[in-house]
mmCIF file of C-alpha atoms in Angstrom:
data_model
loop_
_atom_site.group_PDB
_atom_site.id
_atom_site.type_symbol
_atom_site.label_atom_id
_atom_site.label_comp_id
_atom_site.label_asym_id
_atom_site.label_seq_id
_atom_site.Cartn_x
_atom_site.Cartn_y
_atom_site.Cartn_z
ATOM 1 C CA MET A 1 13.617 -90.044 112.515
ATOM 2 C CA ILE A 2 14.489 -86.421 113.214
ATOM 3 C CA SER A 3 17.798 -84.847 112.299
ATOM 4 C CA THR A 4 19.706 -82.607 114.656
ATOM 5 C CA ALA A 5 21.795 -79.531 113.905
ATOM 6 C CA ARG A 6 25.323 -79.204 115.259
ATOM 7 C CA ARG A 7 27.343 -76.033 114.865
ATOM 8 C CA GLY A 8 25.146 -74.856 112.014
ATOM 9 C CA ARG A 9 25.437 -78.112 110.035
ATOM 10 C CA ILE A 10 22.511 -80.463 109.420
ATOM 11 C CA THR A 11 23.497 -84.029 110.265
ATOM 12 C CA ASN A 12 21.784 -87.410 110.429
ATOM 13 C CA PRO A 13 21.218 -89.499 113.591
ATOM 14 C CA PRO A 14 23.937 -92.016 114.525
ATOM 15 C CA ASN A 15 21.909 -94.965 113.233
ATOM 16 C CA SER A 16 21.473 -93.400 109.778
ATOM 17 C CA PRO A 17 22.756 -95.543 106.889
ATOM 18 C CA ASN A 18 24.544 -92.486 105.474
ATOM 19 C CA ARG A 19 26.626 -91.975 108.621
ATOM 20 C CA ASN A 20 29.876 -93.185 107.011
ATOM 21 C CA SER A 21 29.371 -91.215 103.764
ATOM 22 C CA LYS A 22 31.339 -88.089 102.965
ATOM 23 C CA TYR A 23 28.323 -85.788 103.121
ATOM 24 C CA PHE A 24 25.454 -85.848 105.610
ATOM 25 C CA TYR A 25 21.961 -85.121 104.301
ATOM 26 C CA SER A 26 18.708 -84.444 106.056
ATOM 27 C CA PRO A 27 15.849 -86.875 105.294
ATOM 28 C CA PHE A 28 13.619 -83.857 104.785
ATOM 29 C CA LEU A 29 15.750 -82.505 101.912
ATOM 30 C CA PRO A 30 15.735 -83.987 98.395
ATOM 31 C CA LYS A 31 18.721 -86.202 97.796
ATOM 32 C CA PHE A 32 21.133 -85.272 95.058
ATOM 33 C CA THR A 33 24.367 -86.563 93.636
ATOM 34 C CA ARG A 34 27.420 -84.627 92.625
ATOM 35 C CA THR A 35 27.751 -84.334 88.837
ATOM 36 C CA THR A 36 30.721 -82.866 87.013
ATOM 37 C CA TYR A 37 30.542 -81.182 83.598
ATOM 38 C CA THR A 38 33.003 -82.438 81.037
ATOM 39 C CA LYS A 39 33.654 -79.959 78.252
ATOM 40 C CA PRO A 40 33.670 -81.609 74.809
ATOM 41 C CA THR A 41 37.037 -81.666 73.115
ATOM 42 C CA LYS A 42 35.559 -80.283 69.888
ATOM 43 C CA ASN A 43 32.422 -78.376 68.951
ATOM 44 C CA LEU A 44 30.032 -80.486 66.945
ATOM 45 C CA SER A 45 29.383 -79.192 63.435
ATOM 46 C CA PRO A 46 27.447 -80.574 60.452
ATOM 47 C CA ILE A 47 30.734 -81.276 58.689
ATOM 48 C CA ASP A 48 31.473 -84.017 61.219
ATOM 49 C CA ASN A 49 29.024 -86.147 59.261
ATOM 50 C CA GLU A 50 30.903 -87.919 56.458
ATOM 51 C CA GLN A 51 28.086 -87.628 53.928
ATOM 52 C CA ILE A 52 27.620 -83.899 54.537
ATOM 53 C CA LYS A 53 31.370 -83.356 54.490
ATOM 54 C CA ARG A 54 31.626 -85.067 51.089
ATOM 55 C CA GLU A 55 28.829 -82.882 49.736
ATOM 56 C CA TYR A 56 30.563 -79.668 50.826
ATOM 57 C CA THR A 57 33.874 -80.947 49.479
ATOM 58 C CA LEU A 58 32.287 -81.424 46.053
ATOM 59 C CA ARG A 59 30.847 -77.911 46.229
ATOM 60 C CA THR A 60 34.280 -76.478 46.940
ATOM 61 C CA LEU A 61 35.794 -78.407 44.039
ATOM 62 C CA SER A 62 32.977 -77.176 41.803
ATOM 63 C CA ILE A 63 33.623 -73.547 42.702
ATOM 64 C CA LEU A 64 37.389 -73.747 42.270
ATOM 65 C CA SER A 65 37.188 -75.662 38.985
ATOM 66 C CA THR A 66 34.689 -73.111 37.619
ATOM 67 C CA ILE A 67 36.510 -69.923 38.626
ATOM 68 C CA TYR A 68 40.055 -71.255 38.215
ATOM 69 C CA PRO A 69 39.677 -73.872 35.443
ATOM 70 C CA LYS A 70 42.387 -76.528 35.167
ATOM 71 C CA ARG A 71 43.012 -79.137 32.518
ATOM 72 C CA CYS A 72 45.626 -81.639 31.481
ATOM 73 C CA ASN A 73 48.048 -80.959 28.637
ATOM 74 C CA CYS A 74 47.642 -84.362 26.997
ATOM 75 C CA PRO A 75 46.369 -84.403 23.353
ATOM 76 C CA LYS A 76 43.007 -85.939 24.261
ATOM 77 C CA SER A 77 42.324 -83.318 26.929
ATOM 78 C CA LEU A 78 42.795 -80.528 24.403
ATOM 79 C CA GLU A 79 39.739 -81.814 22.550
ATOM 80 C CA ASN A 80 37.693 -83.130 25.473
ATOM 81 C CA PRO A 81 39.010 -81.979 28.885
ATOM 82 C CA SER A 82 37.765 -84.145 31.721
ATOM 83 C CA LEU A 83 38.907 -84.454 35.341
ATOM 84 C CA ASN A 84 37.936 -86.971 38.034
ATOM 85 C CA PHE A 85 37.667 -85.778 41.627
ATOM 86 C CA LEU A 86 38.114 -87.549 44.974
ATOM 87 C CA ARG A 87 39.932 -90.510 43.449
ATOM 88 C CA LEU A 88 43.011 -90.263 45.672
ATOM 89 C CA LYS A 89 42.642 -91.085 49.332
ATOM 90 C CA SER A 90 43.492 -88.222 51.732
ATOM 91 C CA LYS A 91 44.170 -85.909 48.747
ATOM 92 C CA GLU A 92 40.972 -83.966 48.166
ATOM 93 C CA SER A 93 42.546 -81.203 46.100
ATOM 94 C CA ILE A 94 44.126 -83.601 43.576
ATOM 95 C CA ALA A 95 42.195 -84.512 40.427
ATOM 96 C CA ARG A 96 43.065 -87.113 37.824
ATOM 97 C CA CYS A 97 42.850 -86.693 34.093
ATOM 98 C CA SER A 98 40.312 -89.185 32.753
ATOM 99 C CA HIS A 99 42.505 -89.846 29.683
ATOM 100 C CA CYS A 100 46.133 -90.078 30.888
ATOM 101 C CA HIS A 101 45.478 -90.233 34.679
ATOM 102 C CA LYS A 102 47.851 -87.370 35.371
ATOM 103 C CA GLN A 103 47.447 -85.704 38.754
ATOM 104 C CA ILE A 104 46.426 -82.011 38.762
ATOM 105 C CA SER A 105 46.061 -79.789 41.821
ATOM 106 C CA ILE A 106 42.775 -77.854 41.876
ATOM 107 C CA THR A 107 44.000 -75.392 44.526
ATOM 108 C CA ALA A 108 47.288 -74.521 42.802
ATOM 109 C CA ASN A 109 47.648 -70.836 41.854
ATOM 110 C CA THR A 110 44.499 -69.952 43.802
ATOM 111 C CA PRO A 111 43.988 -68.220 47.175
ATOM 112 C CA PHE A 112 43.679 -71.706 48.704
ATOM 113 C CA GLN A 113 47.050 -72.996 47.544
ATOM 114 C CA ASN A 114 48.789 -75.292 50.059
ATOM 115 C CA ILE A 115 45.792 -75.246 52.389
ATOM 116 C CA LYS A 116 45.919 -78.015 54.994
ATOM 117 C CA LEU A 117 42.282 -77.880 56.095
ATOM 118 C CA PRO A 118 39.540 -80.057 54.558
ATOM 119 C CA LEU A 119 38.071 -78.411 51.472
ATOM 120 C CA ALA A 120 34.589 -78.769 52.956
ATOM 121 C CA TYR A 121 35.397 -75.951 55.392
ATOM 122 C CA ILE A 122 35.668 -73.481 52.502
ATOM 123 C CA SER A 123 32.221 -73.935 50.972
ATOM 124 C CA TYR A 124 30.595 -74.343 54.403
ATOM 125 C CA THR A 125 32.035 -71.018 55.568
ATOM 126 C CA ILE A 126 31.139 -69.205 52.335
ATOM 127 C CA GLN A 127 27.564 -70.464 52.451
ATOM 128 C CA ASP A 128 27.241 -69.375 56.076
ATOM 129 C CA GLN A 129 28.593 -65.930 55.207
ATOM 130 C CA ILE A 130 26.047 -65.476 52.415
ATOM 131 C CA LEU A 131 23.173 -66.553 54.643
ATOM 132 C CA GLN A 132 24.240 -64.174 57.432
ATOM 133 C CA TYR A 133 24.633 -61.078 55.251
ATOM 134 C CA PRO A 134 24.690 -58.176 56.148
ATOM 135 C CA LYS A 135 26.145 -59.539 59.385
ATOM 136 C CA THR A 136 29.819 -60.406 58.969
ATOM 137 C CA MET A 137 31.313 -63.708 60.085
ATOM 138 C CA THR A 138 34.358 -63.113 62.260
ATOM 139 C CA SER A 139 37.319 -65.423 62.780
ATOM 140 C CA LYS A 140 36.135 -66.276 66.286
ATOM 141 C CA GLU A 141 32.764 -67.386 64.927
ATOM 142 C CA ILE A 142 34.438 -69.582 62.308
ATOM 143 C CA ALA A 143 36.661 -71.100 64.991
ATOM 144 C CA ARG A 144 33.669 -71.808 67.203
ATOM 145 C CA LYS A 145 31.519 -73.378 64.483
ATOM 146 C CA LEU A 146 34.242 -75.535 62.960
ATOM 147 C CA GLY A 147 36.097 -76.350 66.165
ATOM 148 C CA LEU A 148 39.334 -74.786 64.909
ATOM 149 C CA PRO A 149 42.040 -72.792 66.701
ATOM 150 C CA TYR A 150 41.613 -69.050 66.326
ATOM 151 C CA LYS A 151 44.790 -68.639 64.283
ATOM 152 C CA THR A 152 43.691 -71.326 61.814
ATOM 153 C CA ALA A 153 40.259 -69.723 61.438
ATOM 154 C CA TYR A 154 41.904 -66.315 60.979
ATOM 155 C CA TYR A 155 44.008 -67.476 58.024
ATOM 156 C CA LEU A 156 41.032 -69.339 56.519
ATOM 157 C CA LYS A 157 39.023 -66.114 56.580
ATOM 158 C CA LYS A 158 41.923 -64.215 54.991
ATOM 159 C CA ARG A 159 42.020 -66.731 52.127
ATOM 160 C CA ILE A 160 38.280 -66.382 51.600
ATOM 161 C CA GLN A 161 38.575 -62.591 51.604
ATOM 162 C CA VAL A 162 41.220 -62.717 48.862
ATOM 163 C CA PHE A 163 38.950 -65.088 46.933
ATOM 164 C CA PHE A 164 36.034 -62.637 47.238
ATOM 165 C CA SER A 165 38.294 -59.771 46.152
ATOM 166 C CA HIS A 166 39.032 -61.552 42.864
ATOM 167 C CA LEU A 167 35.331 -62.085 42.208
ATOM 168 C CA ASN A 168 34.477 -58.529 43.206
ATOM 169 C CA GLU A 169 36.873 -57.112 40.612
ATOM 170 C CA THR A 170 35.223 -59.283 37.972
ATOM 171 C CA LEU A 171 31.818 -57.881 38.923
ATOM 172 C CA ARG A 172 33.190 -54.349 38.762
ATOM 173 C CA GLU A 173 34.508 -54.853 35.229
ATOM 174 C CA GLN A 174 31.304 -56.479 33.987
ATOM 175 C CA LEU A 175 29.153 -53.748 35.540
ATOM 176 C CA TYR A 176 31.264 -51.021 33.946
ATOM 177 C CA LYS A 177 30.859 -52.540 30.475
ATOM 178 C CA GLU A 178 27.100 -52.920 30.827
ATOM 179 C CA LEU A 179 26.600 -49.394 32.148
ATOM 180 C CA GLU A 180 28.740 -47.970 29.357
ATOM 181 C CA GLU A 181 26.586 -49.679 26.711
ATOM 182 C CA ASN A 182 23.259 -48.650 28.266
ATOM 183 C CA SER A 183 24.103 -44.973 28.831
ATOM 184 C CA LYS A 184 26.172 -44.262 25.745
ATOM 185 C CA ASN A 185 24.038 -41.399 24.377
ATOM 186 C CA PHE A 186 21.969 -40.577 27.455
ATOM 187 C CA ARG A 187 21.636 -36.968 28.655
ATOM 188 C CA LEU A 188 19.671 -35.538 31.560
ATOM 189 C CA PRO A 189 17.607 -32.346 31.133
ATOM 190 C CA LYS A 190 19.119 -29.319 32.842
ATOM 191 C CA GLU A 191 15.931 -28.496 34.749
ATOM 192 C CA GLY A 192 12.672 -30.158 35.703
ATOM 193 C CA ASP A 193 11.592 -33.345 37.422
ATOM 194 C CA LEU A 194 13.920 -36.257 36.640
ATOM 195 C CA LYS A 195 11.717 -39.111 37.830
ATOM 196 C CA GLU A 196 10.157 -39.899 34.460
ATOM 197 C CA THR A 197 13.457 -39.513 32.634
ATOM 198 C CA LEU A 198 15.227 -41.956 34.973
ATOM 199 C CA LYS A 199 12.440 -44.510 35.074
ATOM 200 C CA ASN A 200 14.381 -47.192 33.154
ATOM 201 C CA GLN A 201 17.889 -45.834 33.633
ATOM 202 C CA PRO A 202 20.512 -46.911 36.205
ATOM 203 C CA VAL A 203 21.283 -44.260 38.805
ATOM 204 C CA ALA A 204 24.642 -44.262 40.582
ATOM 205 C CA VAL A 205 25.219 -42.751 44.014
ATOM 206 C CA ALA A 206 28.464 -41.967 45.847
ATOM 207 C CA ASP A 207 29.449 -40.892 49.321
ATOM 208 C CA SER A 208 32.216 -41.367 51.902
ATOM 209 C CA VAL A 209 32.112 -42.615 55.496
ATOM 210 C CA VAL A 210 34.614 -43.048 58.345
ATOM 211 C CA LEU A 211 35.036 -46.299 60.295
ATOM 212 C CA TYR A 212 36.910 -46.601 63.623
ATOM 213 C CA SER A 213 37.667 -42.919 64.031
ATOM 214 C CA SER A 214 40.427 -41.716 66.325
ATOM 215 C CA SER A 215 39.186 -40.161 69.557
ATOM 216 C CA LEU A 216 41.073 -37.551 71.550
ATOM 217 C CA ARG A 217 41.898 -40.181 74.147
ATOM 218 C CA ALA A 218 43.535 -42.398 71.510
ATOM 219 C CA ASN A 219 45.301 -39.307 70.189
ATOM 220 C CA LYS A 220 46.769 -38.491 73.622
ATOM 221 C CA HIS A 221 44.409 -35.481 73.801
ATOM 222 C CA ARG A 222 46.254 -33.655 71.040
ATOM 223 C CA SER A 223 44.765 -31.719 68.165
ATOM 224 C CA ARG A 224 44.064 -33.660 65.005
ATOM 225 C CA ARG A 225 46.231 -33.691 61.937
ATOM 226 C CA PHE A 226 43.754 -32.578 59.268
ATOM 227 C CA LYS A 227 40.424 -30.791 59.110
ATOM 228 C CA GLY A 228 37.137 -32.247 57.912
ATOM 229 C CA GLY A 229 36.229 -35.925 57.617
ATOM 230 C CA THR A 230 39.843 -37.032 57.232
ATOM 231 C CA ALA A 231 40.796 -35.569 60.618
ATOM 232 C CA SER A 232 39.220 -38.399 62.588
ATOM 233 C CA ILE A 233 41.303 -41.218 61.071
ATOM 234 C CA TYR A 234 44.828 -39.837 61.637
ATOM 235 C CA ALA A 235 46.759 -39.330 64.838
ATOM 236 C CA SER A 236 48.508 -36.054 65.640
ATOM 237 C CA ASN A 237 51.874 -35.316 64.033
ATOM 238 C CA SER A 238 53.479 -35.095 67.473
ATOM 239 C CA ILE A 239 52.830 -38.806 68.069
ATOM 240 C CA GLY A 240 53.649 -40.029 64.579
ATOM 241 C CA GLY A 241 50.700 -38.972 62.422
ATOM 242 C CA HIS A 242 49.875 -42.588 61.564
ATOM 243 C CA GLN A 243 46.484 -43.700 60.289
ATOM 244 C CA ILE A 244 44.149 -45.232 62.866
ATOM 245 C CA GLY A 245 40.688 -45.261 61.311
ATOM 246 C CA THR A 246 39.449 -46.216 57.849
ATOM 247 C CA LEU A 247 37.982 -43.837 55.274
ATOM 248 C CA VAL A 248 35.623 -45.607 52.858
ATOM 249 C CA HIS A 249 34.332 -44.363 49.520
ATOM 250 C CA THR A 250 30.966 -45.925 48.671
ATOM 251 C CA ILE A 251 29.731 -46.275 45.089
ATOM 252 C CA GLY A 252 26.526 -48.087 44.234
ATOM 253 C CA ILE A 253 23.678 -48.459 41.767
ATOM 254 C CA ASN A 254 20.233 -47.821 43.214
ATOM 255 C CA GLY A 255 18.640 -51.248 43.557
ATOM 256 C CA GLY A 256 21.858 -52.877 42.365
ATOM 257 C CA MET A 257 25.455 -53.570 43.287
ATOM 258 C CA THR A 258 27.690 -51.742 45.754
ATOM 259 C CA PHE A 259 31.460 -51.264 45.809
ATOM 260 C CA TYR A 260 33.571 -50.003 48.704
ATOM 261 C CA LYS A 261 37.052 -48.518 48.422
ATOM 262 C CA SER A 262 39.428 -47.733 51.278
ATOM 263 C CA ILE A 263 41.119 -44.390 50.584
ATOM 264 C CA PRO A 264 43.694 -42.440 52.626
ATOM 265 C CA LEU A 265 42.328 -38.940 51.959
ATOM 266 C CA ASN A 266 38.945 -37.521 51.035
ATOM 267 C CA ASN A 267 40.132 -35.349 48.165
ATOM 268 C CA GLN A 268 39.635 -35.034 44.422
ATOM 269 C CA HIS A 269 42.480 -37.345 43.438
ATOM 270 C CA TYR A 270 41.201 -40.462 45.211
ATOM 271 C CA LEU A 271 37.463 -39.851 44.765
ATOM 272 C CA GLU A 272 37.681 -39.133 41.044
ATOM 273 C CA LYS A 273 40.006 -42.080 40.448
ATOM 274 C CA ASP A 274 37.587 -44.484 42.119
ATOM 275 C CA LEU A 275 34.637 -43.093 40.158
ATOM 276 C CA GLU A 276 36.468 -43.469 36.840
ATOM 277 C CA GLU A 277 37.213 -47.137 37.592
ATOM 278 C CA THR A 278 33.629 -48.003 38.542
ATOM 279 C CA ILE A 279 31.114 -45.673 36.853
ATOM 280 C CA PRO A 280 31.242 -44.493 33.205
ATOM 281 C CA LYS A 281 31.009 -40.756 32.682
ATOM 282 C CA ASN A 282 27.623 -40.803 30.951
ATOM 283 C CA VAL A 283 25.845 -42.651 33.786
ATOM 284 C CA THR A 284 23.560 -40.576 36.012
ATOM 285 C CA LEU A 285 25.374 -39.826 39.269
ATOM 286 C CA PHE A 286 23.786 -38.367 42.420
ATOM 287 C CA THR A 287 26.057 -37.097 45.214
ATOM 288 C CA ASP A 288 26.226 -34.360 47.819
ATOM 289 C CA GLU A 289 28.023 -31.058 47.236
ATOM 290 C CA GLY A 290 31.396 -32.516 48.155
ATOM 291 C CA TYR A 291 31.876 -33.591 44.520
ATOM 292 C CA GLY A 292 31.942 -30.169 42.917
ATOM 293 C CA PHE A 293 35.151 -31.023 41.059
ATOM 294 C CA LEU A 294 33.293 -33.381 38.655
ATOM 295 C CA TRP A 295 33.126 -31.033 35.672
ATOM 296 C CA ASP A 296 33.346 -33.707 32.924
ATOM 297 C CA ARG A 297 30.245 -35.719 33.927
ATOM 298 C CA PRO A 298 27.218 -34.233 32.122
ATOM 299 C CA ASN A 299 24.698 -36.319 34.099
ATOM 300 C CA HIS A 300 26.043 -35.484 37.559
ATOM 301 C CA ARG A 301 23.612 -33.854 39.981
ATOM 302 C CA SER A 302 24.150 -32.952 43.637
ATOM 303 C CA VAL A 303 21.964 -32.227 46.648
ATOM 304 C CA ASN A 304 22.754 -29.624 49.325
ATOM 305 C CA HIS A 305 22.569 -31.218 52.782
ATOM 306 C CA SER A 306 22.993 -27.828 54.464
ATOM 307 C CA LYS A 307 20.267 -25.955 52.600
ATOM 308 C CA LYS A 308 18.407 -23.386 54.706
ATOM 309 C CA ARG A 309 14.687 -22.744 54.578
ATOM 310 C CA ASN A 310 13.322 -19.410 53.328
ATOM 311 C CA ASP A 311 10.723 -19.321 56.082
ATOM 312 C CA PRO A 312 12.330 -17.621 59.118
ATOM 313 C CA ARG A 313 10.302 -19.802 61.480
ATOM 314 C CA TYR A 314 12.320 -22.852 60.468
ATOM 315 C CA ASN A 315 16.028 -23.473 60.175
ATOM 316 C CA MET A 316 16.717 -26.322 57.718
ATOM 317 C CA SER A 317 14.916 -27.020 54.459
ATOM 318 C CA ARG A 318 13.296 -30.333 53.648
ATOM 319 C CA GLU A 319 15.035 -30.228 50.269
ATOM 320 C CA ARG A 320 18.389 -30.926 51.894
ATOM 321 C CA TRP A 321 17.639 -34.663 51.457
ATOM 322 C CA VAL A 322 15.621 -34.747 48.208
ATOM 323 C CA SER A 323 15.593 -31.768 45.872
ATOM 324 C CA LYS A 324 12.624 -30.633 43.819
ATOM 325 C CA ASP A 325 14.143 -32.298 40.751
ATOM 326 C CA GLY A 326 14.273 -35.653 42.538
ATOM 327 C CA VAL A 327 18.031 -35.625 43.213
ATOM 328 C CA SER A 328 18.937 -37.620 46.312
ATOM 329 C CA SER A 329 21.978 -39.413 47.690
ATOM 330 C CA ASN A 330 19.972 -41.460 50.193
ATOM 331 C CA GLY A 331 21.005 -44.649 48.380
ATOM 332 C CA ALA A 332 24.622 -44.049 49.390
ATOM 333 C CA GLU A 333 23.605 -43.138 52.962
ATOM 334 C CA ALA A 334 21.695 -46.411 53.256
ATOM 335 C CA ARG A 335 24.729 -48.371 52.056
ATOM 336 C CA ASN A 336 26.891 -46.596 54.615
ATOM 337 C CA ASN A 337 24.427 -47.637 57.301
ATOM 338 C CA ILE A 338 24.690 -51.283 56.213
ATOM 339 C CA LEU A 339 28.472 -50.965 56.237
ATOM 340 C CA LYS A 340 28.513 -49.629 59.799
ATOM 341 C CA GLN A 341 26.151 -52.332 61.019
ATOM 342 C CA SER A 342 28.280 -55.041 59.448
ATOM 343 C CA PHE A 343 31.558 -53.760 60.870
ATOM 344 C CA ARG A 344 30.175 -53.693 64.403
ATOM 345 C CA SER A 345 30.976 -57.397 64.577
ATOM 346 C CA TYR A 346 34.677 -56.529 64.398
ATOM 347 C CA GLY A 347 36.345 -54.992 67.383
ATOM 348 C CA TYR A 348 38.789 -53.144 65.153
ATOM 349 C CA ILE A 349 40.306 -53.553 61.692
ATOM 350 C CA SER A 350 43.646 -52.076 60.773
ATOM 351 C CA PRO A 351 43.666 -49.830 57.670
ATOM 352 C CA LYS A 352 46.184 -52.289 56.213
ATOM 353 C CA TRP A 353 43.512 -55.025 55.960
ATOM 354 C CA SER A 354 40.471 -52.802 55.523
ATOM 355 C CA GLN A 355 40.197 -53.286 51.753
ATOM 356 C CA LEU A 356 39.943 -57.079 52.112
ATOM 357 C CA ALA A 357 37.050 -56.758 54.541
ATOM 358 C CA LEU A 358 35.341 -54.166 52.332
ATOM 359 C CA SER A 359 35.667 -56.328 49.206
ATOM 360 C CA GLU A 360 34.249 -59.275 51.123
ATOM 361 C CA LEU A 361 31.178 -57.311 52.211
ATOM 362 C CA SER A 362 30.752 -55.810 48.745
ATOM 363 C CA PHE A 363 30.735 -59.186 47.003
ATOM 364 C CA LEU A 364 28.428 -60.792 49.563
ATOM 365 C CA GLY A 365 25.944 -57.976 49.067
ATOM 366 C CA SER A 366 26.096 -58.301 45.291
ATOM 367 C CA SER A 367 25.866 -62.106 45.238
ATOM 368 C CA SER A 368 23.220 -62.781 47.878
ATOM 369 C CA GLY A 369 20.313 -61.332 45.911
ATOM 370 C CA HIS A 370 20.492 -57.813 47.400
ATOM 371 C CA GLY A 371 22.495 -56.369 44.520
ATOM 372 C CA ILE A 372 21.233 -58.070 41.359
ATOM 373 C CA ARG A 373 17.584 -57.037 41.200
ATOM 374 C CA ARG A 374 18.227 -54.462 38.463
ATOM 375 C CA ASN A 375 21.227 -56.214 36.959
ATOM 376 C CA ASN A 376 19.472 -59.165 35.307
ATOM 377 C CA HIS A 377 21.306 -58.463 32.043
ATOM 378 C CA ILE A 378 24.597 -58.891 33.906
ATOM 379 C CA ARG A 379 23.432 -62.089 35.587
ATOM 380 C CA GLU A 380 22.906 -63.725 32.185
ATOM 381 C CA ARG A 381 26.467 -63.011 31.053
ATOM 382 C CA ILE A 382 28.412 -64.080 34.135
ATOM 383 C CA THR A 383 28.705 -67.653 35.337
ATOM 384 C CA PRO A 384 26.446 -68.595 38.283
ATOM 385 C CA THR A 385 29.405 -68.721 40.638
ATOM 386 C CA ARG A 386 30.391 -65.113 39.976
ATOM 387 C CA VAL A 387 26.966 -63.625 40.715
ATOM 388 C CA ASN A 388 24.933 -65.768 43.093
ATOM 389 C CA LEU A 389 26.899 -68.352 45.030
ATOM 390 C CA PHE A 390 23.892 -69.314 47.106
ATOM 391 C CA ILE A 391 21.925 -70.446 44.028
ATOM 392 C CA PHE A 392 25.074 -72.157 42.830
ATOM 393 C CA PHE A 393 25.338 -74.069 46.102
ATOM 394 C CA LEU A 394 21.770 -75.311 45.851
ATOM 395 C CA ASN A 395 21.572 -76.216 42.164
ATOM 396 C CA TYR A 396 25.087 -76.996 40.940
ATOM 397 C CA ARG A 397 26.798 -80.335 41.484
ATOM 398 C CA ILE A 398 29.882 -81.936 39.957
ATOM 399 C CA LEU A 399 30.670 -85.603 40.398
ATOM 400 C CA LYS A 400 32.520 -87.653 37.793
#
């Protein structure tokens, strides 16, 4: 049986059994059937499993009850406070007192107050954020993984960012106290190699970096408002002079924690204020020459990034990165690199919300094992939730 071609279309002979079908096929071609793709109504996620969802719900309740402790006001609870979780159907955030059976909201007066989503989404998202560090988890990614609308995922991320901001301030206060105790009577020599002197001492570094700078095209091809590093984050006065980019001040401990601060101007007022809130004055501080106004810090040393070489055959000196005394601000430069890599996931962040995103990244870096290698003394004093949430997720359970 041989098929014939009519007007460019391959058809079957008249006696073919497929003559009355909608499509005509050649017997020499492989037969196929039309299949249509049906898009699932919701992306499948591990939380769709009831057992896994219950486990993540208990983790969320554990975190909230540890950071924001609640208890009943009955006389027995004053001596032995005890709450029972997941005893009310369809009310995950409500706990019952084991003595008087009074209902207490675990999410009240927390960043997750009046949240309508399942509590399992909170711990699942936080755990995913810690595992992905230094990559940031955007609202679109949360919406895709949990099968949520973008607006719902956006507000969930905002709640988590406020939650991380609270924890980040706690870490800042604890770090300040520990550094103040360790470097109370410490003094650096005025000259000589500092490597042996700083062998068992914490070294702080500081620097500033610009995110989402304003180009001439965004500035309607006008001249910029200021000079220096601040010029790239403000529009021209003729079009309003509003802030477009974000100026970040980075403070960190070499081998330890990092803190980011969004500042409007790169001047003495904002830089010195941030340093006083984070680093005690007796702690060793390495910066570039942009911090020449720090006259009351005896252990402050700077490195000249523009140092010229004495040999006329060469232009720049190798000591512009690390001086002969061992002074270097490369720790701050490395943290700025991590910050830029992380913020590439965002298309753009308004300066209004920049501090929330910076606090989120700062806490994730400090809690995921990258920022606590030299801060073991701090880890012993703070609860597991406030330092390493990932270890807390794996080892801590609460079920009454």
